[in-house]
PDB file of C-alpha atoms in Angstrom:
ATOM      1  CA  UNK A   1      67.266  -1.235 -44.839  1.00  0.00           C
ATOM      2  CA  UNK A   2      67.501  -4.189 -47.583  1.00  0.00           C
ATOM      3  CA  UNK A   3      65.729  -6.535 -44.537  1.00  0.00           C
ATOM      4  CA  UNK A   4      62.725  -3.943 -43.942  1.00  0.00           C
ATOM      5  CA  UNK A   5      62.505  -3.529 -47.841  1.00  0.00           C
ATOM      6  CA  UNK A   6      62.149  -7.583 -48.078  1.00  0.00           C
ATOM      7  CA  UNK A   7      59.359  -7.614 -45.368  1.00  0.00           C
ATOM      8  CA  UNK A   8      57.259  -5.027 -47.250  1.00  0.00           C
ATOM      9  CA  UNK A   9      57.936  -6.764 -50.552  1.00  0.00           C
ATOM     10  CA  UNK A  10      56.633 -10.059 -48.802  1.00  0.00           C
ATOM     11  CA  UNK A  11      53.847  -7.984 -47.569  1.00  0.00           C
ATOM     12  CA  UNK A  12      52.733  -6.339 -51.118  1.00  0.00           C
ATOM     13  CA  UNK A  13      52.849 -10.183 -52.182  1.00  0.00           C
ATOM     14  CA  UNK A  14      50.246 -10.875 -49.091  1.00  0.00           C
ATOM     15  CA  UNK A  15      52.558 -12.593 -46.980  1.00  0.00           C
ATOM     16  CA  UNK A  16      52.514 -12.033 -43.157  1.00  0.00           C
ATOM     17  CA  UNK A  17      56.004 -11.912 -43.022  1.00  0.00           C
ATOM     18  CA  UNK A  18      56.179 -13.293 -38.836  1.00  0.00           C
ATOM     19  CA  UNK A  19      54.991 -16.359 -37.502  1.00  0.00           C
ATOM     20  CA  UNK A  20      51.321 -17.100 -38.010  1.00  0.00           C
ATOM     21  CA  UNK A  21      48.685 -16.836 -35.723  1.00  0.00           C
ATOM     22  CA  UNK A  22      46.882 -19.937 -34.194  1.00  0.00           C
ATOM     23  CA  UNK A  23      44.543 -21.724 -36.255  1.00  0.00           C
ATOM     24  CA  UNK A  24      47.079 -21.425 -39.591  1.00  0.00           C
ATOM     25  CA  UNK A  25      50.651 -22.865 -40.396  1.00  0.00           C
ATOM     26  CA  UNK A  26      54.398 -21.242 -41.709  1.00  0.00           C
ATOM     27  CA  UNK A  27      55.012 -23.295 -44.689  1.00  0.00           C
ATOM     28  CA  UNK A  28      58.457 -22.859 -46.404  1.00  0.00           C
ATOM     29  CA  UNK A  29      58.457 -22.232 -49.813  1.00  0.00           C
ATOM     30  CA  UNK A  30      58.359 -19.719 -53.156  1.00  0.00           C
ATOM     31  CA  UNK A  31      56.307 -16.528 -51.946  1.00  0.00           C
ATOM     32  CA  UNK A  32      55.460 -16.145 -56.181  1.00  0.00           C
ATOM     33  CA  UNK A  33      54.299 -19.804 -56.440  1.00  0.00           C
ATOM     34  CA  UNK A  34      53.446 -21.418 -53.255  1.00  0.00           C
ATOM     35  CA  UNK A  35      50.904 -20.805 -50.210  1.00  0.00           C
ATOM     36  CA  UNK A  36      53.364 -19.455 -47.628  1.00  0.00           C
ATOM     37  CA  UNK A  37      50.484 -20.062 -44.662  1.00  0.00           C
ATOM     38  CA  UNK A  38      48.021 -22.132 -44.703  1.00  0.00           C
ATOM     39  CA  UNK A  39      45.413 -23.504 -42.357  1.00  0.00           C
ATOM     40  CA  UNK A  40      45.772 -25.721 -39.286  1.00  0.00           C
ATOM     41  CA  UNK A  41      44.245 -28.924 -39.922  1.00  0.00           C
ATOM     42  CA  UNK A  42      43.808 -29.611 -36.285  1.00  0.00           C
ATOM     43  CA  UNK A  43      42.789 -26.169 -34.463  1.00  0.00           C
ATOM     44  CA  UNK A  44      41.451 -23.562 -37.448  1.00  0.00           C
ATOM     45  CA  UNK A  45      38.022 -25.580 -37.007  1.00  0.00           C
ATOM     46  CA  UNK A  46      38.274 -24.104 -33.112  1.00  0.00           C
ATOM     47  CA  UNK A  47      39.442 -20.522 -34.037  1.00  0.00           C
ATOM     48  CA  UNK A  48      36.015 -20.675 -36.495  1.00  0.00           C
ATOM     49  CA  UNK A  49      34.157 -21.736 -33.516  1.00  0.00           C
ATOM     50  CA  UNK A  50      35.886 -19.475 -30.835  1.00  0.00           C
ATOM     51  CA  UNK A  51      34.368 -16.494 -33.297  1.00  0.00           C
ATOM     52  CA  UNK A  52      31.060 -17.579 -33.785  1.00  0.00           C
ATOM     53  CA  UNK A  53      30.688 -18.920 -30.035  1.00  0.00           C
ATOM     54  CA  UNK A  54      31.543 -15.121 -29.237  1.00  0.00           C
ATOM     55  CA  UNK A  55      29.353 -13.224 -32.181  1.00  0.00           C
ATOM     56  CA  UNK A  56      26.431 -15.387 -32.273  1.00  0.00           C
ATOM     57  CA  UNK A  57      25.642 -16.708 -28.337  1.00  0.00           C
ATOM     58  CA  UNK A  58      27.605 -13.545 -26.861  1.00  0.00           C
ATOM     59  CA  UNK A  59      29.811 -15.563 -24.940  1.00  0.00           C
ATOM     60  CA  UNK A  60      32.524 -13.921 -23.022  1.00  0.00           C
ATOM     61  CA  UNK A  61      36.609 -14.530 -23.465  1.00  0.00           C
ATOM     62  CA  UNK A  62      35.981 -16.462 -20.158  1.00  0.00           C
ATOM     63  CA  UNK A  63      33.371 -18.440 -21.453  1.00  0.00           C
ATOM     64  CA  UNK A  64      35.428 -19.711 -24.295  1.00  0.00           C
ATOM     65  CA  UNK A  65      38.217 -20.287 -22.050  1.00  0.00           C
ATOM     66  CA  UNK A  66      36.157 -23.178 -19.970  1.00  0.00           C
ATOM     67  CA  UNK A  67      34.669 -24.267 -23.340  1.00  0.00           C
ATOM     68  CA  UNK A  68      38.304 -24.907 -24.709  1.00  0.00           C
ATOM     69  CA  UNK A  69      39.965 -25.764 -21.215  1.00  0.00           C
ATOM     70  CA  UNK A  70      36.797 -28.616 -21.306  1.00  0.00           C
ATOM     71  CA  UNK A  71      37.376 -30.078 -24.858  1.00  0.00           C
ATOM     72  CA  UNK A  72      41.396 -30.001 -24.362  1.00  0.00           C
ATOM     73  CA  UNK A  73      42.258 -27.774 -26.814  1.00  0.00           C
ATOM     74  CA  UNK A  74      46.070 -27.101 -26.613  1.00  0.00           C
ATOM     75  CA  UNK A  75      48.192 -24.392 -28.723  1.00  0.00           C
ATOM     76  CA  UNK A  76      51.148 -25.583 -30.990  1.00  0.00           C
ATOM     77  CA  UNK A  77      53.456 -26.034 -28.343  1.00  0.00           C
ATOM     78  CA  UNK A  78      50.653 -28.439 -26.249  1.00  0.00           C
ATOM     79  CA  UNK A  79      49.719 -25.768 -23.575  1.00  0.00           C
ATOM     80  CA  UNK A  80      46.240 -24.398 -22.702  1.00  0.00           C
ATOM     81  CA  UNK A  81      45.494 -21.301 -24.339  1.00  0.00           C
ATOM     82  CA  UNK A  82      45.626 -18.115 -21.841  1.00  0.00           C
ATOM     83  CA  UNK A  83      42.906 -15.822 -21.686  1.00  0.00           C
ATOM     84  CA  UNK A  84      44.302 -13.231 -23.258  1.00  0.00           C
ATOM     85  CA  UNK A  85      45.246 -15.171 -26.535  1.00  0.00           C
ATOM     86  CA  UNK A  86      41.719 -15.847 -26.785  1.00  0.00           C
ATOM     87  CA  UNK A  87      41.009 -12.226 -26.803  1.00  0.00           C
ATOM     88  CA  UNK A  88      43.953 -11.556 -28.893  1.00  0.00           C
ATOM     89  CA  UNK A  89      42.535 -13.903 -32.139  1.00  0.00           C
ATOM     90  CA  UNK A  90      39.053 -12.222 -31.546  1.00  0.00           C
ATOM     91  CA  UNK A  91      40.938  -8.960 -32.090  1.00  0.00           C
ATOM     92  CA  UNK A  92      42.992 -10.000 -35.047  1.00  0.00           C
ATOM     93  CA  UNK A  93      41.799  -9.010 -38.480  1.00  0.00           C
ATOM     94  CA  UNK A  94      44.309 -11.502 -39.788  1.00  0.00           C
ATOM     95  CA  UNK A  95      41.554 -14.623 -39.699  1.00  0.00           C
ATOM     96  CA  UNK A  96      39.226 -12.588 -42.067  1.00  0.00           C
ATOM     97  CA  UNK A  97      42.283 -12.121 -44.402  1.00  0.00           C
ATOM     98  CA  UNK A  98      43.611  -8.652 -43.783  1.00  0.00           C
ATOM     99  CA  UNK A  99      46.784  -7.721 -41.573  1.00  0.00           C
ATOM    100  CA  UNK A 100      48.828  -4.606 -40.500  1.00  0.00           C
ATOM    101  CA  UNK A 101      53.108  -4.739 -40.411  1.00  0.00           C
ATOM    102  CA  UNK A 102      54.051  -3.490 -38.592  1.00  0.00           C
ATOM    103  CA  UNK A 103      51.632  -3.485 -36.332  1.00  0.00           C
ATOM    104  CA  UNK A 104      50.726   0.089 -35.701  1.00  0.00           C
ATOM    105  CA  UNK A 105      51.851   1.729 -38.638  1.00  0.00           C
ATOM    106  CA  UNK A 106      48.870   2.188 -40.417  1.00  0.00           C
ATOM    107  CA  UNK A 107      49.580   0.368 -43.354  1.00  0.00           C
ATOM    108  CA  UNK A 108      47.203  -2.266 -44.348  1.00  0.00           C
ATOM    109  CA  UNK A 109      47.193  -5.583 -46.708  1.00  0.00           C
ATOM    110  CA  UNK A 110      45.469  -7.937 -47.934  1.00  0.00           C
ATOM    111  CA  UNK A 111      46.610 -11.532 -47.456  1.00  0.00           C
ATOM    112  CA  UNK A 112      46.908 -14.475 -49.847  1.00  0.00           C
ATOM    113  CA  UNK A 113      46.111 -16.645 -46.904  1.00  0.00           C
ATOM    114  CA  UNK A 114      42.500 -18.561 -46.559  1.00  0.00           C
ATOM    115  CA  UNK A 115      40.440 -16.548 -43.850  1.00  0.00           C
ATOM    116  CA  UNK A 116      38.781 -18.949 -41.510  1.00  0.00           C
ATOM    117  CA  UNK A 117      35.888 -16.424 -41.108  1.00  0.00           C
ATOM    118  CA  UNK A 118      34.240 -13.942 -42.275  1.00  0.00           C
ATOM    119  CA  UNK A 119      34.414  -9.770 -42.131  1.00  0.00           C
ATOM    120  CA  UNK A 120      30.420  -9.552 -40.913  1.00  0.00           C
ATOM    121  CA  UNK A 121      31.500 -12.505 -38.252  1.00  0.00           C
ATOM    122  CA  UNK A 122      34.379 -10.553 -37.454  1.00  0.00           C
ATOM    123  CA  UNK A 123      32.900  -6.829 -36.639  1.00  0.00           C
ATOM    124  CA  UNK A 124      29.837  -9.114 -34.969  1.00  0.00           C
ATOM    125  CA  UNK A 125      32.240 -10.740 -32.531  1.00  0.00           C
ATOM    126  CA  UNK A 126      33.346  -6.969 -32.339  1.00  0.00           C
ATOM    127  CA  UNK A 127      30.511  -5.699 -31.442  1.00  0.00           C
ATOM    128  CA  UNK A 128      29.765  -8.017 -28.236  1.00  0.00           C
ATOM    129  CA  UNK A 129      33.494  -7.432 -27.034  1.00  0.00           C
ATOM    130  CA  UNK A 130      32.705  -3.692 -26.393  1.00  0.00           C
ATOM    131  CA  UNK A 131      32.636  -2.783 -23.254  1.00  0.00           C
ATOM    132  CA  UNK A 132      30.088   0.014 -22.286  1.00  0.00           C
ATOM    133  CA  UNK A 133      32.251   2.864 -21.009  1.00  0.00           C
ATOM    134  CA  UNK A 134      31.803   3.947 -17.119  1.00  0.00           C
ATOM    135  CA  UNK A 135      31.339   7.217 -16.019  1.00  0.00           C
ATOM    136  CA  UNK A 136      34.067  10.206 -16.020  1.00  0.00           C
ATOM    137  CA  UNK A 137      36.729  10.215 -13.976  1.00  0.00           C
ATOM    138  CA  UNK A 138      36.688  12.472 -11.800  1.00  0.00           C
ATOM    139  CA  UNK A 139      32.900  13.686 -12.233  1.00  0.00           C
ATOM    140  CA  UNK A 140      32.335  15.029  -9.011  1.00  0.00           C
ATOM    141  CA  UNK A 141      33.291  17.760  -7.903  1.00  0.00           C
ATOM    142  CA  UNK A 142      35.507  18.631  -4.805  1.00  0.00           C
ATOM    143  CA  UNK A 143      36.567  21.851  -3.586  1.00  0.00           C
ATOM    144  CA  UNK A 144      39.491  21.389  -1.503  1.00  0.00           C
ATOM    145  CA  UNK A 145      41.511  18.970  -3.933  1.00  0.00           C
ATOM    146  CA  UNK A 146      43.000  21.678  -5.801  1.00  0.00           C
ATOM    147  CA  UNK A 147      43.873  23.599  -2.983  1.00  0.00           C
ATOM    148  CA  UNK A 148      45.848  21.173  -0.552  1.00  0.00           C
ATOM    149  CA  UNK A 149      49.328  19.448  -1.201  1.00  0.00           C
ATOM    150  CA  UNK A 150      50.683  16.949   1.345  1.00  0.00           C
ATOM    151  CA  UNK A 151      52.537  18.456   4.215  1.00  0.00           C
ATOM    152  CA  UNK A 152      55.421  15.413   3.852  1.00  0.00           C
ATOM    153  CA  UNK A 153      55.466  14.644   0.188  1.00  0.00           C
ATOM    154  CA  UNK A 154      54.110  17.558  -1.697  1.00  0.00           C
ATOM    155  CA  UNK A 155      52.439  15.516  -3.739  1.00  0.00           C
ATOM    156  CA  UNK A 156      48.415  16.368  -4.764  1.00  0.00           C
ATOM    157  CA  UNK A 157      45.569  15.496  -2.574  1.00  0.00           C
ATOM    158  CA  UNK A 158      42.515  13.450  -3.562  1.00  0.00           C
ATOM    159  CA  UNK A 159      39.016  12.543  -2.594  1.00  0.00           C
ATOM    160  CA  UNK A 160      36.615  10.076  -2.276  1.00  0.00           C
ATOM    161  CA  UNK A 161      32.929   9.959  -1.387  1.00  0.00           C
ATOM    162  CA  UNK A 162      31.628   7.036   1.196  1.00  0.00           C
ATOM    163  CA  UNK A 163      28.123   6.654   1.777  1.00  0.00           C
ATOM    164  CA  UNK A 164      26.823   4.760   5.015  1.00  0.00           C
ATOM    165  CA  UNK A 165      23.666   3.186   5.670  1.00  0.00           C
ATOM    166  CA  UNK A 166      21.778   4.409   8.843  1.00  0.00           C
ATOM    167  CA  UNK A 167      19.966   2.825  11.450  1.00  0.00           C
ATOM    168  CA  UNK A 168      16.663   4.602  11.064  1.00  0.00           C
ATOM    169  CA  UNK A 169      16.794   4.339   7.300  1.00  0.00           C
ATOM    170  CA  UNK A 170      18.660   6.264   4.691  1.00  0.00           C
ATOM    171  CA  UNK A 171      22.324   7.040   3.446  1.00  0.00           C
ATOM    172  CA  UNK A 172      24.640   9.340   4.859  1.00  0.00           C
ATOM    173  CA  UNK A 173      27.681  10.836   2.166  1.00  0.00           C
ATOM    174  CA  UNK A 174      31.022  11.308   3.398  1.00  0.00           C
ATOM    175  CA  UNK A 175      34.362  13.008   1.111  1.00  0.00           C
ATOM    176  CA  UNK A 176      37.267  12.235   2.441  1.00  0.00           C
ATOM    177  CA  UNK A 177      40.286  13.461   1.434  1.00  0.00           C
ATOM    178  CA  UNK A 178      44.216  11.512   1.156  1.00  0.00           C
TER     179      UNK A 178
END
C-alpha cells in the first residue's frame, strides 16, 4: 500500500515512476527540485526522426527498421532495435509528454519531462499506422456449419469457399467443410 501510494505521488509530481523509454534517461535525484528524466543526448534526435519519417513520408515500422538497421542505431544496451519497439515508441504518448500508470488503468498525467515531439506529430504518425479493417468474419453464409459436429471429436464444423479457374474461362466456387 505505502509503495503504490509513493508511485502515484511520483506520478501527481509528473514523474514516470519505471524506467524511461528510449530516446530519454533515469536520472537520480530530488523529484521536487531536479529533472528526474531527461533526454538522450545520443538517440532522442532518432526517436524525433522515427516519428516524423512515419507521419510525414508514411513510412512503415519496416521501413524505419532498414533506415535504423542502415545508420547503426543501437538501443541502450548496444542491440538493434526490434520491430516491435519501433512500433511500441510510435504508440507511446509518453514522447509528447503525457503517460498512463499503470498502464491500463485509465488514469492519465502529465509529465515534467521534455517531449521530443509534438501532439499533432503524434496523432499524424497515428493516423498512417491504422490499418484499414478487412471484412467480417464469418460474412458468408453456410448452411450446414451449424448443423454438423465431428463424428470423433465433437467439436464444431467449419467452412471454406475455394474458387478454381477453368479451362474454357471462368471461376468455379467450391465450400468445403472440416
Amino acid at each position: 500500500v505505502n509503495v503504490q501510494r509513493g508511485l502515484r505521488n511520483k506520478c501527481g509530481l509528473g514523474w514516470r515512476p519505471s524506467i524511461a523509454p528510449i530516446g530519454y534517461l533515469n536520472v537520480h535525484g530530488d523529484p521536487y527540485k531536479d529533472d528526474l528524466i531527461i533526454a538522450d543526448p545520443e538517440r532522442s534526435q532518432f526517436i524525433k526522426k522515427i516519428f516524423e519519417r512515419s507521419a510525414n513520408q508514411g513510412q512503415s515500422g519496416r521501413t524505419i527498421k532498414q533506415w535504423l538497421d542502415r545508420i547503426g542505431f543501437t538501443t541502450r544496451k548496444g542491440k538493434s532495435m526490434p520491430l516491435s519497439k519501433i512500433y511500441e515508441v510510435l504508440n507511446n504518448p509518453f514522447y509528447y509528454g503525457q503517460f498512463e500508470f499503470p498502464v491500463g488503468s485509465g488514469t492519465w498525467y502529465t509529465g515534467k519531462h521534455q517531449p521530443l515531439i509534438d501532439k499533432p506529430l503524434f496523432d499524424k504518425a497515428q493516423e498512417v499506422l491504422k490499418v484499414p479493417p478487412r471484412g467480417e468474419y464469418d460474412s458468408h453464409a453456410f448452411p450446414f456449419k451449424t448443423i454438423f459436429t465431428c463424428g470423433g471429436c465433437g467439436g464444431g464444423v467449419t467452412a471454406e469457399e475455394k474458387y478454381r479457374k477453368l479451362k474454357r474461362g471462368g471461376y468455379t466456387k467450391h465450400v468445403y467443410y472440416h
